[in-house]
């Protein structure tokens, strides 16, 4: 309803400005049409992002294990895990030969040092009618984050999400986070 109101307001403003001009100025009207077109495009993008953000919140609210990231939401989430609270986000989504390349950004809350851990990353499409994940065609991979000699509170893990280009990638789910022994602290016989 808000979107329709804004569109009508923009259209009324356009007509008012066009009617007020004593000598019609074609370049100014064209410029105004371009501005209205850009605003409409931005409004559609914000509407899609708000819808995805709402869906991401719904998926995470109903999940006791793991965290859901929807690329269109463009917002991070907090995952409560065995290795502590982690803030997760996706960035640098790009088309790759057989799917999508992205970065999974992981940040330990309260700037605590990131421990070594492994996690399962699942990805797939969302049903266009219901907005729910289509699990039958989902894929997954195991990732590992290794603690470094110098403590760090964040890491970026490159992901190769096969079979889905960025425009079809509906979700990325991170779950089964398990602490692993750090290579720096392992003892060798």
Short mmCIF file of C-alpha atoms in Angstrom, two decimals:
data_model
loop_
_atom_site.label_atom_id
_atom_site.label_comp_id
_atom_site.label_asym_id
_atom_site.label_seq_id
_atom_site.Cartn_x
_atom_site.Cartn_y
_atom_site.Cartn_z
CA UNK A 1 0.00 0.00 0.00
CA UNK A 2 2.87 2.37 0.83
CA UNK A 3 4.47 1.61 -2.52
CA UNK A 4 1.25 2.45 -4.39
CA UNK A 5 0.91 5.70 -2.42
CA UNK A 6 4.48 6.71 -3.28
CA UNK A 7 3.94 5.94 -6.95
CA UNK A 8 0.75 8.00 -7.03
CA UNK A 9 2.51 10.86 -5.23
CA UNK A 10 5.34 10.79 -7.75
CA UNK A 11 2.89 10.72 -10.66
CA UNK A 12 0.87 13.63 -9.21
CA UNK A 13 4.08 15.63 -8.74
CA UNK A 14 5.09 14.91 -12.32
CA UNK A 15 1.72 16.06 -13.67
CA UNK A 16 1.75 19.17 -11.49
CA UNK A 17 5.21 20.15 -12.64
CA UNK A 18 4.32 19.51 -16.26
CA UNK A 19 1.13 21.57 -15.96
CA UNK A 20 2.85 24.53 -14.22
CA UNK A 21 5.27 25.14 -17.02
CA UNK A 22 4.15 27.96 -19.32
CA UNK A 23 6.50 26.80 -22.04
CA UNK A 24 6.86 23.05 -22.11
CA UNK A 25 10.48 22.12 -21.73
CA UNK A 26 10.99 18.66 -23.19
CA UNK A 27 14.47 18.09 -21.64
CA UNK A 28 13.18 18.88 -18.13
CA UNK A 29 10.20 16.56 -18.54
CA UNK A 30 12.50 13.80 -19.82
CA UNK A 31 14.79 14.37 -16.86
CA UNK A 32 11.81 14.16 -14.51
CA UNK A 33 10.67 10.91 -16.19
CA UNK A 34 14.17 9.48 -15.73
CA UNK A 35 14.20 10.47 -12.06
CA UNK A 36 10.79 8.88 -11.48
CA UNK A 37 11.99 5.71 -13.26
CA UNK A 38 15.09 5.53 -11.05
CA UNK A 39 13.01 6.05 -7.91
CA UNK A 40 10.61 3.28 -8.98
CA UNK A 41 13.54 0.93 -9.57
CA UNK A 42 15.03 1.73 -6.15
CA UNK A 43 11.63 1.25 -4.52
CA UNK A 44 11.21 -2.20 -6.12
CA UNK A 45 14.71 -3.17 -4.92
CA UNK A 46 13.95 -2.01 -1.37
CA UNK A 47 10.64 -3.88 -1.42
CA UNK A 48 12.40 -7.11 -2.50
CA UNK A 49 15.06 -6.61 0.17
CA UNK A 50 12.46 -5.97 2.89
CA UNK A 51 10.54 -9.10 1.85
CA UNK A 52 13.75 -11.21 1.91
CA UNK A 53 14.72 -9.75 5.28
CA UNK A 54 11.32 -10.69 6.69
CA UNK A 55 11.65 -14.23 5.27
CA UNK A 56 15.20 -14.54 6.68
CA UNK A 57 13.92 -13.51 10.11
CA UNK A 58 11.09 -16.03 9.87
CA UNK A 59 13.46 -18.87 8.91
CA UNK A 60 15.90 -18.03 11.71
CA UNK A 61 13.10 -17.59 14.25
CA UNK A 62 11.90 -21.14 13.60
CA UNK A 63 15.37 -22.69 13.61
CA UNK A 64 16.94 -24.00 16.81
CA UNK A 65 20.03 -25.19 14.95
CA UNK A 66 21.93 -23.27 12.33
CA UNK A 67 21.46 -19.91 10.65
CA UNK A 68 19.80 -18.96 7.36
CA UNK A 69 21.23 -16.26 5.08
CA UNK A 70 19.15 -15.00 2.16
CA UNK A 71 21.36 -13.18 -0.37
CA UNK A 72 18.58 -10.71 -1.27
CA UNK A 73 18.21 -9.70 2.41
CA UNK A 74 21.81 -8.43 2.35
CA UNK A 75 21.92 -8.57 6.16
CA UNK A 76 23.95 -10.66 8.60
CA UNK A 77 22.60 -13.01 11.27
CA UNK A 78 23.80 -14.27 14.63
CA UNK A 79 24.46 -18.00 15.05
CA UNK A 80 24.61 -19.42 18.56
CA UNK A 81 27.01 -22.35 18.30
CA UNK A 82 29.32 -24.63 20.27
CA UNK A 83 32.18 -22.22 19.53
CA UNK A 84 30.27 -19.14 20.75
CA UNK A 85 28.07 -16.55 19.09
CA UNK A 86 29.10 -15.85 15.50
CA UNK A 87 27.85 -13.08 13.23
CA UNK A 88 27.56 -14.42 9.67
CA UNK A 89 27.05 -12.59 6.40
CA UNK A 90 27.52 -13.15 2.68
CA UNK A 91 29.40 -10.85 0.32
CA UNK A 92 30.95 -10.76 -3.16
CA UNK A 93 28.33 -12.94 -4.85
CA UNK A 94 29.47 -13.55 -8.42
CA UNK A 95 28.55 -15.85 -11.25
CA UNK A 96 30.94 -18.74 -11.71
CA UNK A 97 31.07 -21.31 -14.51
CA UNK A 98 28.66 -23.73 -12.84
CA UNK A 99 27.12 -21.66 -10.06
CA UNK A 100 27.96 -18.89 -7.61
CA UNK A 101 31.11 -17.78 -5.90
CA UNK A 102 30.71 -15.92 -2.59
CA UNK A 103 32.45 -15.08 0.66
CA UNK A 104 31.09 -16.20 4.01
CA UNK A 105 32.11 -13.57 6.54
CA UNK A 106 32.40 -14.85 10.12
CA UNK A 107 32.89 -12.54 13.09
CA UNK A 108 33.15 -13.69 16.70
CA UNK A 109 30.92 -11.58 18.93
CA UNK A 110 32.55 -9.28 21.48
CA UNK A 111 35.71 -9.48 19.36
CA UNK A 112 36.67 -12.78 21.00
CA UNK A 113 39.36 -14.81 19.21
CA UNK A 114 37.89 -17.13 16.60
CA UNK A 115 38.54 -20.77 17.49
CA UNK A 116 39.12 -23.54 14.95
CA UNK A 117 35.88 -25.15 13.83
CA UNK A 118 34.14 -26.89 10.98
CA UNK A 119 30.61 -26.26 9.76
CA UNK A 120 28.18 -27.53 7.17
CA UNK A 121 27.13 -25.05 4.47
CA UNK A 122 23.92 -25.89 2.60
CA UNK A 123 22.47 -23.89 -0.30
CA UNK A 124 19.51 -24.02 -2.59
CA UNK A 125 16.49 -22.29 -4.03
CA UNK A 126 13.40 -20.86 -2.37
CA UNK A 127 9.94 -21.81 -3.57
CA UNK A 128 8.66 -18.72 -5.40
CA UNK A 129 5.09 -19.25 -4.15
CA UNK A 130 5.72 -20.01 -0.47
CA UNK A 131 9.19 -18.54 0.10
CA UNK A 132 10.25 -21.78 1.78
CA UNK A 133 13.51 -23.61 1.02
CA UNK A 134 13.35 -26.36 -1.60
CA UNK A 135 15.35 -29.00 0.24
CA UNK A 136 15.08 -31.73 -2.38
CA UNK A 137 17.53 -29.93 -4.69
CA UNK A 138 19.82 -28.46 -2.03
CA UNK A 139 23.56 -29.11 -1.98
CA UNK A 140 26.08 -28.90 0.87
CA UNK A 141 29.76 -28.80 1.68
CA UNK A 142 31.87 -28.87 4.82
CA UNK A 143 34.06 -25.84 5.57
CA UNK A 144 36.87 -25.41 8.10
CA UNK A 145 38.07 -22.30 9.85
CA UNK A 146 41.50 -22.70 11.41
CA UNK A 147 42.65 -20.39 14.17
CA UNK A 148 45.77 -18.42 13.36
CA UNK A 149 48.94 -17.91 15.37
CA UNK A 150 47.89 -14.31 15.89
CA UNK A 151 44.38 -14.33 17.38
CA UNK A 152 41.73 -12.89 15.08
CA UNK A 153 38.06 -12.24 15.65
CA UNK A 154 36.96 -12.59 12.04
CA UNK A 155 37.51 -14.68 8.95
CA UNK A 156 36.27 -14.78 5.40
CA UNK A 157 35.72 -18.21 3.85
CA UNK A 158 35.44 -18.49 0.05
CA UNK A 159 32.42 -20.53 -1.04
CA UNK A 160 31.78 -22.23 -4.36
CA UNK A 161 28.05 -22.86 -4.53
CA UNK A 162 27.55 -25.06 -7.57
CA UNK A 163 24.47 -25.48 -9.76
CA UNK A 164 22.84 -22.11 -8.92
CA UNK A 165 23.74 -18.72 -10.39
CA UNK A 166 23.40 -15.73 -8.00
CA UNK A 167 19.93 -14.79 -9.30
CA UNK A 168 18.61 -18.28 -8.45
CA UNK A 169 20.46 -18.72 -5.14
CA UNK A 170 17.68 -18.49 -2.59
CA UNK A 171 19.45 -19.34 0.66
CA UNK A 172 22.65 -20.38 2.35
CA UNK A 173 22.31 -22.25 5.65
CA UNK A 174 25.18 -22.75 8.10
CA UNK A 175 24.77 -25.51 10.70
CA UNK A 176 26.56 -28.30 12.58
CA UNK A 177 29.34 -26.02 13.83
CA UNK A 178 31.85 -28.24 15.63
CA UNK A 179 35.09 -27.18 17.35
CA UNK A 180 38.22 -28.76 15.87
CA UNK A 181 41.76 -28.98 17.22
CA UNK A 182 43.85 -26.03 16.05
CA UNK A 183 46.86 -26.81 13.87
CA UNK A 184 48.86 -24.44 16.07
CA UNK A 185 48.00 -26.40 19.24
CA UNK A 186 48.11 -29.96 17.90
CA UNK A 187 50.82 -32.15 19.36
CA UNK A 188 52.76 -34.33 17.02
CA UNK A 189 54.18 -37.69 18.08
#
